[in-house]
XYZ file of C-alpha atoms in Angstrom:
635
model
C -8.710 15.565 -15.966
C -8.643 19.184 -14.751
C -8.462 22.675 -16.271
C -4.928 24.108 -15.903
C -6.375 27.626 -16.071
C -8.736 27.036 -13.136
C -6.252 26.461 -10.328
C -7.668 24.749 -7.254
C -5.731 25.928 -4.183
C -7.460 23.303 -2.041
C -5.919 20.383 -3.917
C -4.329 17.969 -1.455
C -0.665 17.011 -1.496
C 1.976 15.411 0.694
C 4.209 18.262 1.981
C 7.090 15.960 2.887
C 6.904 14.186 -0.457
C 6.935 17.502 -2.292
C 9.904 18.825 -0.313
C 11.783 15.581 -0.936
C 11.141 15.944 -4.672
C 12.466 19.536 -4.611
C 15.756 18.454 -3.021
C 15.871 15.325 -5.216
C 15.454 12.850 -2.392
C 13.771 10.052 -4.291
C 12.280 6.884 -2.823
C 11.800 3.963 -5.203
C 10.552 0.515 -4.127
C 10.842 1.811 -0.518
C 14.580 2.585 -0.935
C 15.491 6.258 -0.697
C 18.430 8.182 -2.153
C 19.335 11.882 -2.139
C 21.033 13.179 -5.290
C 23.715 15.817 -4.571
C 22.814 19.418 -5.398
C 19.357 18.327 -6.504
C 20.746 16.918 -9.757
C 19.117 13.591 -10.545
C 21.238 10.992 -12.302
C 18.577 9.142 -14.303
C 20.865 6.126 -14.738
C 21.707 5.728 -11.053
C 20.577 2.568 -9.268
C 20.690 2.659 -5.477
C 20.516 -1.137 -5.232
C 23.648 -1.720 -7.315
C 25.486 1.191 -5.708
C 24.938 -0.138 -2.182
C 26.559 -3.375 -1.063
C 23.875 -3.983 1.583
C 21.050 -4.291 -0.970
C 20.227 -7.015 -3.509
C 20.399 -5.839 -7.109
C 17.071 -4.667 -8.463
C 16.851 -3.123 -11.936
C 13.421 -1.763 -11.021
C 15.013 1.012 -8.960
C 16.470 2.786 -11.970
C 13.571 1.900 -14.237
C 10.962 3.207 -11.811
C 13.007 6.327 -11.098
C 12.271 7.154 -14.729
C 8.522 6.926 -14.152
C 8.728 10.233 -12.249
C 5.890 9.365 -9.869
C 7.034 12.281 -7.666
C 6.224 14.837 -10.384
C 2.523 14.671 -9.548
C 3.354 15.649 -5.940
C 5.355 18.629 -7.160
C 2.456 19.790 -9.330
C -0.160 19.461 -6.591
C 2.129 21.278 -4.144
C 2.517 24.113 -6.656
C -1.224 24.531 -6.985
C -1.810 24.423 -3.252
C 1.084 26.591 -2.055
C 1.567 28.814 -5.143
C 5.317 28.620 -4.590
C 7.551 28.802 -7.660
C 10.190 26.592 -6.060
C 8.070 23.583 -7.012
C 7.831 24.678 -10.627
C 11.538 25.495 -10.766
C 12.452 22.062 -9.389
C 10.222 20.351 -11.952
C 11.564 22.337 -14.899
C 15.129 21.577 -13.798
C 14.359 17.866 -13.658
C 12.500 17.932 -16.983
C 15.393 19.626 -18.766
C 17.878 17.263 -17.121
C 16.020 14.177 -18.281
C 15.511 15.340 -21.870
C 19.137 16.433 -22.232
C 20.664 13.333 -20.656
C 18.257 10.681 -21.942
C 18.019 10.972 -25.737
C 15.606 8.632 -27.458
C 17.384 5.502 -28.746
C 17.149 4.486 -32.395
C 16.266 0.907 -31.393
C 14.027 -0.363 -28.647
C 15.871 -0.644 -25.325
C 14.013 -2.598 -22.654
C 17.116 -3.830 -20.874
C 18.856 -2.901 -17.653
C 19.869 0.758 -17.177
C 17.442 1.982 -19.821
C 15.591 5.277 -19.466
C 13.463 4.323 -22.475
C 11.946 1.011 -21.492
C 8.599 0.997 -23.305
C 6.642 0.338 -20.113
C 8.056 3.532 -18.558
C 7.351 5.473 -21.744
C 3.698 4.488 -21.594
C 3.430 5.285 -17.888
C 5.051 8.692 -18.369
C 2.693 9.670 -21.162
C -0.522 8.513 -19.515
C 0.308 9.701 -16.012
C 3.151 11.610 -14.390
C 4.262 13.759 -17.315
C 0.836 14.942 -18.393
C -0.279 15.767 -14.876
C 2.871 17.798 -14.212
C 2.626 19.561 -17.585
C -0.919 20.748 -16.928
C -0.222 21.719 -13.313
C 2.752 23.886 -14.281
C 1.339 25.285 -17.529
C 0.475 28.684 -15.925
C 3.854 28.994 -14.166
C 6.271 31.726 -15.349
C 9.099 29.285 -14.530
C 7.781 27.001 -17.280
C 8.957 29.055 -20.242
C 7.893 28.864 -23.863
C 11.203 27.190 -24.654
C 10.469 24.581 -21.970
C 6.995 23.979 -23.376
C 8.423 23.341 -26.846
C 11.068 21.053 -25.340
C 8.371 19.139 -23.441
C 6.163 18.762 -26.502
C 9.123 17.616 -28.632
C 9.930 14.892 -26.093
C 6.291 13.776 -26.004
C 6.363 13.536 -29.801
C 9.467 11.351 -29.560
C 7.714 9.212 -26.963
C 4.698 8.718 -29.224
C 6.813 7.728 -32.227
C 8.808 5.313 -30.055
C 5.684 3.700 -28.583
C 4.042 3.420 -31.994
C 7.107 1.759 -33.488
C 8.030 -0.672 -30.699
C 4.919 -2.222 -29.131
C 5.456 -5.338 -27.025
C 3.006 -7.870 -25.543
C 1.112 -8.741 -22.355
C 0.334 -6.123 -19.732
C 3.194 -4.002 -21.099
C 1.272 -3.502 -24.327
C -1.723 -2.097 -22.464
C 0.497 0.503 -20.765
C 2.259 1.362 -24.019
C -0.992 1.882 -25.906
C -2.669 3.898 -23.154
C 0.414 6.138 -23.164
C 0.325 6.476 -26.954
C -3.384 7.282 -26.906
C -2.902 9.829 -24.127
C -0.111 11.681 -25.951
C -2.115 11.751 -29.188
C -5.168 13.057 -27.317
C -3.358 15.788 -25.412
C -1.674 16.994 -28.630
C -4.233 16.428 -31.406
C -2.394 19.002 -33.550
C 0.299 16.462 -34.373
C 0.015 15.194 -37.936
C 0.224 11.568 -36.730
C -2.132 12.042 -33.752
C -5.280 10.583 -35.333
C -3.361 7.573 -36.687
C -1.792 6.960 -33.283
C -5.148 7.081 -31.526
C -6.473 4.607 -34.085
C -3.477 2.323 -33.529
C -3.932 2.363 -29.751
C -7.684 1.747 -29.976
C -7.469 -1.081 -32.511
C -4.576 -2.739 -30.663
C -6.308 -2.842 -27.305
C -9.663 -3.742 -28.877
C -7.926 -6.774 -30.361
C -6.196 -7.508 -27.044
C -9.535 -7.740 -25.246
C -9.889 -11.164 -26.849
C -6.230 -12.110 -27.287
C -5.114 -11.082 -23.805
C -8.198 -12.032 -21.807
C -9.330 -15.639 -21.749
C -12.986 -16.692 -22.055
C -13.162 -17.036 -18.254
C -12.140 -13.366 -17.916
C -8.576 -13.816 -16.655
C -5.657 -11.996 -18.211
C -3.184 -14.432 -19.807
C -0.457 -13.836 -17.219
C -2.611 -15.500 -14.535
C -1.469 -12.800 -12.140
C -4.324 -10.941 -10.403
C -2.314 -7.756 -9.876
C -1.323 -7.479 -13.528
C -4.826 -8.461 -14.565
C -5.911 -5.196 -12.954
C -3.043 -3.253 -14.553
C -4.252 -4.412 -17.974
C -7.893 -3.607 -17.143
C -7.073 -0.095 -15.905
C -4.979 0.747 -18.944
C -7.544 -0.543 -21.418
C -10.331 1.345 -19.649
C -8.139 4.466 -19.694
C -8.873 4.876 -23.400
C -12.694 5.156 -23.248
C -12.384 7.329 -20.117
C -10.119 9.774 -21.915
C -12.118 9.505 -25.149
C -15.233 10.530 -23.252
C -13.365 13.419 -21.619
C -12.088 14.684 -24.981
C -15.343 13.979 -26.857
C -13.840 11.313 -29.125
C -16.053 8.335 -28.235
C -17.046 8.066 -31.907
C -13.505 6.831 -32.645
C -14.055 3.698 -30.519
C -15.739 0.468 -31.697
C -19.229 0.241 -30.246
C -18.378 -2.972 -28.375
C -15.111 -1.718 -26.877
C -16.280 -1.547 -23.276
C -18.924 -4.274 -23.636
C -16.186 -6.887 -23.932
C -14.855 -5.944 -20.489
C -17.724 -7.500 -18.541
C -15.935 -10.830 -18.314
C -12.740 -9.234 -16.973
C -14.678 -7.713 -14.074
C -16.298 -11.097 -13.483
C -12.800 -12.355 -12.744
C -12.328 -9.751 -9.998
C -15.688 -10.435 -8.400
C -15.631 -14.225 -8.309
C -11.941 -14.591 -7.400
C -12.293 -12.014 -4.605
C -11.245 -13.069 -1.111
C -13.431 -12.441 1.977
C -11.357 -9.359 2.859
C -12.251 -7.890 -0.565
C -8.797 -8.490 -2.035
C -7.428 -10.865 -4.667
C -5.122 -13.801 -3.872
C -1.482 -13.046 -4.640
C -0.888 -15.692 -7.284
C 2.298 -15.239 -9.324
C 3.854 -11.749 -9.047
C 0.820 -10.117 -7.483
C -0.008 -7.579 -4.759
C -3.077 -6.323 -2.836
C -6.033 -5.232 -4.987
C -9.048 -3.321 -3.650
C -11.826 -5.201 -5.449
C -14.773 -2.899 -4.541
C -12.806 0.042 -5.941
C -11.986 -1.834 -9.159
C -15.681 -2.631 -9.646
C -16.872 0.975 -9.397
C -16.426 1.639 -13.136
C -17.928 -1.789 -13.858
C -21.108 -0.854 -11.988
C -21.480 2.174 -14.281
C -20.568 0.331 -17.483
C -22.879 -2.616 -16.803
C -25.962 -1.375 -14.921
C -27.683 -4.755 -15.382
C -25.020 -6.372 -13.198
C -26.522 -5.834 -9.766
C -23.717 -7.905 -8.242
C -21.137 -5.406 -9.533
C -23.145 -2.579 -7.941
C -23.473 -4.538 -4.694
C -19.749 -5.036 -4.322
C -18.778 -1.556 -5.552
C -21.176 0.065 -3.046
C -20.195 -2.096 -0.113
C -23.621 -3.712 -0.108
C -25.548 -0.435 -0.130
C -27.146 -1.128 -3.507
C -27.611 -4.019 -5.914
C -27.609 -7.646 -4.803
C -24.935 -10.257 -4.020
C -24.057 -12.873 -6.657
C -26.492 -15.773 -6.855
C -23.666 -18.306 -6.579
C -20.707 -18.392 -4.219
C -18.027 -20.766 -5.489
C -16.639 -20.435 -8.999
C -14.375 -22.208 -11.497
C -12.111 -20.449 -13.978
C -11.649 -23.343 -16.427
C -8.987 -21.700 -18.615
C -6.846 -20.178 -15.867
C -7.289 -23.147 -13.556
C -8.358 -21.202 -10.463
C -11.027 -23.045 -8.474
C -12.668 -20.857 -5.844
C -14.451 -22.412 -2.855
C -16.306 -20.208 -0.378
C -18.923 -20.579 2.330
C -20.575 -17.269 1.460
C -20.020 -13.643 0.444
C -19.656 -12.332 3.987
C -16.368 -10.748 5.052
C -15.969 -13.499 7.668
C -16.518 -16.386 5.246
C -14.296 -19.431 4.828
C -12.566 -19.460 1.464
C -9.958 -21.376 -0.539
C -8.521 -21.345 -4.044
C -6.727 -24.212 -5.758
C -4.382 -23.121 -8.552
C -4.477 -26.086 -10.956
C -3.699 -24.142 -14.118
C -0.759 -23.490 -16.450
C 2.141 -21.181 -15.619
C 0.705 -18.210 -17.471
C 2.208 -15.844 -20.029
C 4.442 -13.853 -17.681
C 5.379 -13.124 -14.047
C 5.147 -16.844 -13.354
C 5.852 -18.975 -10.293
C 6.630 -22.693 -10.232
C 3.709 -23.544 -7.960
C 1.066 -25.711 -9.607
C -1.543 -27.104 -7.184
C -0.826 -24.274 -4.758
C -3.676 -23.822 -2.260
C -4.565 -20.700 -0.247
C -7.115 -20.498 2.573
C -8.930 -17.733 4.478
C -10.419 -18.801 7.820
C -13.457 -16.778 8.863
C -12.264 -13.850 6.763
C -8.613 -13.987 7.826
C -5.855 -14.918 5.388
C -3.818 -17.717 6.953
C -2.608 -20.263 4.385
C -0.970 -17.710 2.138
C 0.911 -16.963 -1.069
C 3.209 -13.966 -0.651
C 3.146 -12.843 -4.302
C 6.873 -13.295 -4.831
C 8.300 -10.134 -3.311
C 10.226 -7.387 -5.123
C 11.894 -7.947 -8.499
C 15.360 -8.256 -7.023
C 18.079 -10.853 -7.456
C 18.208 -12.515 -4.053
C 17.598 -15.835 -2.259
C 14.391 -14.294 -0.874
C 13.005 -13.646 -4.339
C 13.977 -17.164 -5.460
C 12.302 -18.707 -2.416
C 9.086 -16.742 -2.897
C 8.696 -17.509 -6.606
C 9.734 -21.157 -6.560
C 7.944 -24.250 -5.273
C 9.797 -23.909 -1.954
C 7.672 -20.923 -0.919
C 4.255 -22.273 -1.945
C 1.615 -24.603 -0.569
C 2.299 -27.585 -2.796
C 4.632 -30.637 -2.885
C 8.384 -31.080 -3.461
C 9.705 -34.399 -4.806
C 13.108 -35.557 -3.530
C 13.631 -32.012 -2.312
C 13.331 -30.676 -5.855
C 10.961 -27.937 -7.064
C 8.651 -28.004 -10.057
C 10.194 -27.086 -13.384
C 7.889 -26.111 -16.231
C 9.317 -24.521 -19.372
C 9.267 -20.706 -19.595
C 10.778 -19.979 -23.017
C 7.586 -20.475 -25.049
C 5.294 -18.072 -23.207
C 2.206 -18.741 -25.314
C 2.519 -22.477 -24.582
C 1.911 -21.618 -20.923
C -1.544 -20.209 -21.702
C -4.570 -22.482 -22.076
C -6.818 -21.449 -24.964
C -9.164 -24.374 -24.274
C -10.777 -25.487 -20.987
C -8.474 -27.464 -18.733
C -8.980 -31.125 -17.949
C -9.421 -30.658 -14.212
C -11.953 -31.804 -11.663
C -14.638 -29.395 -10.452
C -18.019 -29.858 -8.853
C -19.941 -27.400 -6.718
C -23.178 -27.667 -4.766
C -24.733 -25.906 -1.796
C -23.170 -28.365 0.647
C -19.714 -28.845 -0.852
C -17.130 -27.869 -3.450
C -14.653 -30.245 -5.042
C -11.597 -29.325 -7.109
C -8.705 -31.386 -8.427
C -5.665 -30.975 -10.630
C -2.536 -32.840 -11.700
C 1.104 -31.862 -12.136
C 3.043 -34.218 -14.448
C 5.977 -32.075 -15.582
C 9.541 -32.004 -14.323
C 11.078 -31.683 -10.866
C 14.484 -30.047 -10.670
C 14.754 -30.101 -14.470
C 12.088 -29.780 -17.142
C 12.658 -33.308 -18.463
C 13.020 -34.995 -15.031
C 9.512 -36.378 -14.661
C 10.169 -38.158 -11.386
C 6.567 -38.390 -10.251
C 3.024 -37.264 -10.971
C 1.267 -35.247 -8.295
C -2.535 -35.126 -8.106
C -4.177 -32.885 -5.518
C -7.859 -33.288 -4.649
C -9.571 -30.732 -2.412
C -13.005 -31.253 -0.866
C -14.635 -28.329 0.921
C -17.440 -29.586 3.140
C -19.310 -26.393 3.837
C -19.037 -24.384 5.902
C -15.873 -25.335 7.818
C -13.805 -28.329 6.660
C -11.235 -28.680 3.892
C -9.945 -32.177 3.048
C -6.763 -32.299 0.945
C -5.621 -35.565 -0.666
C -2.192 -35.527 -2.320
C -1.385 -38.595 -4.412
C 2.200 -39.062 -5.656
C 2.839 -41.664 -8.324
C 6.539 -42.222 -9.112
C 7.869 -43.048 -12.572
C 9.964 -45.919 -11.177
C 9.927 -48.434 -8.312
C 12.541 -46.619 -6.231
C 11.987 -44.914 -2.893
C 11.295 -41.180 -3.089
C 10.730 -38.354 -0.645
C 7.586 -36.212 -0.869
C 7.156 -33.029 1.126
C 3.933 -31.041 1.352
C 4.515 -27.468 2.524
C 1.968 -25.245 4.280
C 2.784 -21.560 4.761
C 0.965 -19.728 7.555
C 0.694 -15.959 7.897
C 1.647 -15.905 11.590
C 4.446 -17.003 13.896
C 2.089 -17.950 16.717
C 1.456 -21.705 16.461
C 0.924 -24.706 18.700
C 2.250 -28.124 17.690
C 0.582 -31.178 19.238
C 3.308 -33.816 19.382
C 0.791 -36.645 19.783
C -1.203 -36.186 16.573
C 1.130 -33.666 14.889
C -1.651 -31.112 14.445
C -0.374 -27.557 14.054
C -2.790 -24.769 15.003
C -2.250 -21.043 14.580
C -2.634 -19.416 17.988
C -3.414 -15.731 17.663
C -5.694 -14.644 20.504
C -9.085 -13.209 19.579
C -8.466 -13.818 15.893
C -9.659 -16.583 13.557
C -7.172 -19.441 13.354
C -6.487 -22.521 11.239
C -5.656 -26.101 12.203
C -3.504 -28.272 9.934
C -4.262 -31.884 10.823
C -2.246 -34.630 9.063
C -3.663 -38.152 8.768
C -1.912 -41.526 8.273
C 0.915 -40.195 10.415
C 1.948 -43.685 11.555
C 3.142 -44.769 8.133
C 0.306 -46.313 6.201
C 0.917 -48.093 2.949
C -0.573 -46.352 -0.060
C -4.321 -46.159 0.406
C -4.406 -48.858 3.077
C -4.665 -48.272 6.791
C -2.496 -49.251 9.715
C 1.300 -49.222 9.969
C 3.870 -50.502 7.520
C 3.871 -53.980 9.002
C 0.131 -54.510 8.603
C -0.465 -52.389 5.520
C -1.310 -53.538 2.037
C 2.287 -54.408 1.175
C 1.104 -56.513 -1.753
C 0.456 -53.343 -3.735
C 4.153 -52.446 -3.509
C 3.312 -49.110 -1.862
C 5.401 -48.939 1.292
C 5.607 -45.675 3.232
C 7.382 -44.573 6.351
C 5.992 -42.344 9.037
C 4.913 -38.829 8.193
C 7.471 -36.411 9.621
C 6.109 -33.042 10.727
C 8.310 -29.997 11.194
C 7.430 -26.393 12.032
C 9.801 -23.525 11.189
C 9.574 -19.735 11.577
C 12.055 -17.121 10.364
C 14.644 -19.786 9.466
C 17.525 -18.798 7.177
C 19.853 -21.817 7.403
C 20.219 -24.363 5.902
C 17.344 -23.011 3.816
C 14.753 -20.246 4.017
C 11.604 -21.392 5.808
C 8.834 -19.423 7.473
C 8.932 -16.074 5.687
C 6.408 -13.703 4.156
C 8.325 -12.009 1.325
C 6.450 -8.815 0.479
C 6.630 -6.683 -2.659
C 8.139 -3.204 -2.339
C 7.282 -2.823 1.342
C 9.300 -2.032 4.450
C 10.082 -4.407 6.072
C 10.176 -6.651 3.059
C 10.927 -9.959 4.783
C 8.450 -10.692 7.578
C 8.618 -13.811 9.770
C 5.834 -16.344 9.163
C 5.548 -20.129 9.623
C 6.185 -23.086 7.336
C 4.753 -26.491 8.264
C 6.420 -29.412 6.480
C 4.824 -32.838 6.040
C 7.452 -35.284 4.736
C 6.908 -38.907 3.715
C 9.400 -41.346 2.204
C 8.470 -44.530 0.413
C 8.379 -46.641 -2.732
C 5.384 -46.910 -5.001
C 2.346 -44.653 -5.024
C 2.085 -42.529 -1.885
C -0.666 -40.521 -0.279
C -0.603 -37.520 2.055
C -3.949 -36.669 3.645
C -4.518 -33.360 5.432
C -7.462 -31.655 7.094
C -7.554 -27.845 7.140
C -9.964 -26.665 9.815
C -10.987 -22.983 10.205
C -11.402 -21.892 13.830
C -13.584 -18.969 14.921
C -11.999 -16.136 16.890
C -11.720 -16.900 20.589
C -12.552 -20.597 20.145
C -10.591 -23.838 20.060
C -10.325 -26.381 17.263
C -13.932 -27.546 16.631
C -12.691 -30.998 15.549
C -12.431 -33.319 18.513
C -10.804 -36.182 16.614
C -10.004 -37.375 13.112
C -8.951 -40.922 12.341
C -8.564 -43.338 9.471
C -11.004 -46.281 9.599
C -10.313 -49.802 8.346
C -11.585 -50.643 4.845
C -12.398 -54.006 3.291
C -10.619 -53.824 -0.039
C -7.770 -51.397 0.621
C -8.707 -49.438 -2.495
C -9.821 -46.410 -0.531
C -9.220 -44.582 2.725
C -12.093 -43.685 5.042
C -11.742 -40.742 7.396
C -13.986 -40.172 10.400
C -14.143 -36.571 11.645
C -15.890 -35.958 14.988
C -16.786 -32.403 15.986
C -17.178 -31.162 19.525
C -20.733 -30.073 18.692
C -21.692 -33.671 17.878
C -21.314 -33.622 14.114
C -19.815 -36.719 12.492
C -18.467 -36.615 8.943
C -17.209 -39.629 6.993
C -14.935 -38.934 4.014
C -13.909 -41.587 1.526
C -10.712 -41.080 -0.466
C -10.396 -43.492 -3.375
C -6.827 -44.514 -4.151
C -7.431 -43.749 -7.826
C -6.549 -40.033 -8.124
C -9.073 -39.532 -10.927
C -11.911 -40.344 -8.520
C -13.596 -37.564 -6.571
C -13.617 -37.488 -2.786
C -16.954 -38.457 -1.219
C -18.498 -37.699 2.160
C -21.572 -38.275 4.252
């Protein structure tokens, strides 16, 4: 990416980061450790060595990615100080001497040769450091031979032990990089061919027809995209584009579609499964160059300075099961996504029918992304049903099988409800697997979401038990704030952050209606056998006992556990039960625009009618059919 013989003294670097790397003070997943005498122990794990930290194998694994080597190299170019080169050479020799290549693949704990790290080293940190320090007298001929020998061992290891999923994209980009930097190797051309053909095949195998990567994890979707695109970028740089199939990059249009149409109003991606923030305009910059006919790619990549916005707003991903509802493409739009799809190939959470909402551009009903890859109650909470916006049955979380990873990928369109028009969006999905255990199919949960544009979300949760016993159903709503107001009369909970957009969570049928009928238990449609008690509403923030509630568990950030709010709607009853909820976005500086919402009497008891009156005079009638396969209607 740069000429090692044309040193740029103006290259930017982080002075503190470079000095830390010289003295071997290494920070991994926000946890720092200083190695005595500057001698790095490549098998050390700060999280297992310290009793105050939860165990996290990623600390040792990511130590071996050497992300700090790039800082050393940039510091050397800028400051022209040999101490940076000497520190790097010392660390390079230490690693090669102490971390011999294993004869068999080792992707387990305490490995310095996990294939994902091997790929990352070859495509990133090692090559940058090598070319930065190439002119240094501290980087001797013997060191250069040692470095090249280790890279050769890396390439042979990566070629022999490829894996699957997003790992494979990192492994192959690393293999291609090594074989491009050292074309004099006898196996180099064959390795480049292997990497190209593997990832060309993976463009169809790993990306579904709707553009999503099979892990159904937006963050890792982008990891896979970046590593696949790495190959044509480097091929162009090294004048080897003729080695690539002519349709290599053409197949990537659908994967960028995923980024664009899933994008949140704040130009991010929702943190489904083990995900993290993604800068969508930045990810679409190469797409705008690759696909000049896509004016919507150019529009987003340029921040609206060129191109044109997409012609449609809302979007369904029928294989992944993400159903995106938005009022517009503005940064202050209202937005929601229902996750009605399968678990996904990897990095999965037990959270089907999870719903996230942005109110006037602000993320409020949130999914944390699962936090860091540690072994702790926080990680369990954030990846399980407990920490998501869906329903628990008898206090038990969803349990879908995880052993057969391919079985958790849909290769055909899902049987889910979706309809979108200018005035509304409608999405629905059903969970009929186990609770607590995979084979404990206690109840079937159907969630129907109606977005009446531009500012009302109606959520109907129908729970149908497998027996005639009484069960407990709890819908959880996780809010990205601790400032809330709870109206004890109607049990509405409203976020209360001054001069910011807010969200109201308004439960209906609070008095204990029976099934789809109206009124209280005594006057309800008891003949159907659907008897429900009152809806209990609880609000919790930063609770640790008797269970975690009201936390935003962040990935590799300090602080990692941030107080938030969990709203719990709990109903007990026998027979089919229904939980109805209105989610109302509120503009900054204003109050809840809904003046009242009530359930109206119906003639046949086969549906529930909801009247919503707005302070501006609007009146909306919503009809919720008891049959969960029926769409919600409004006028």
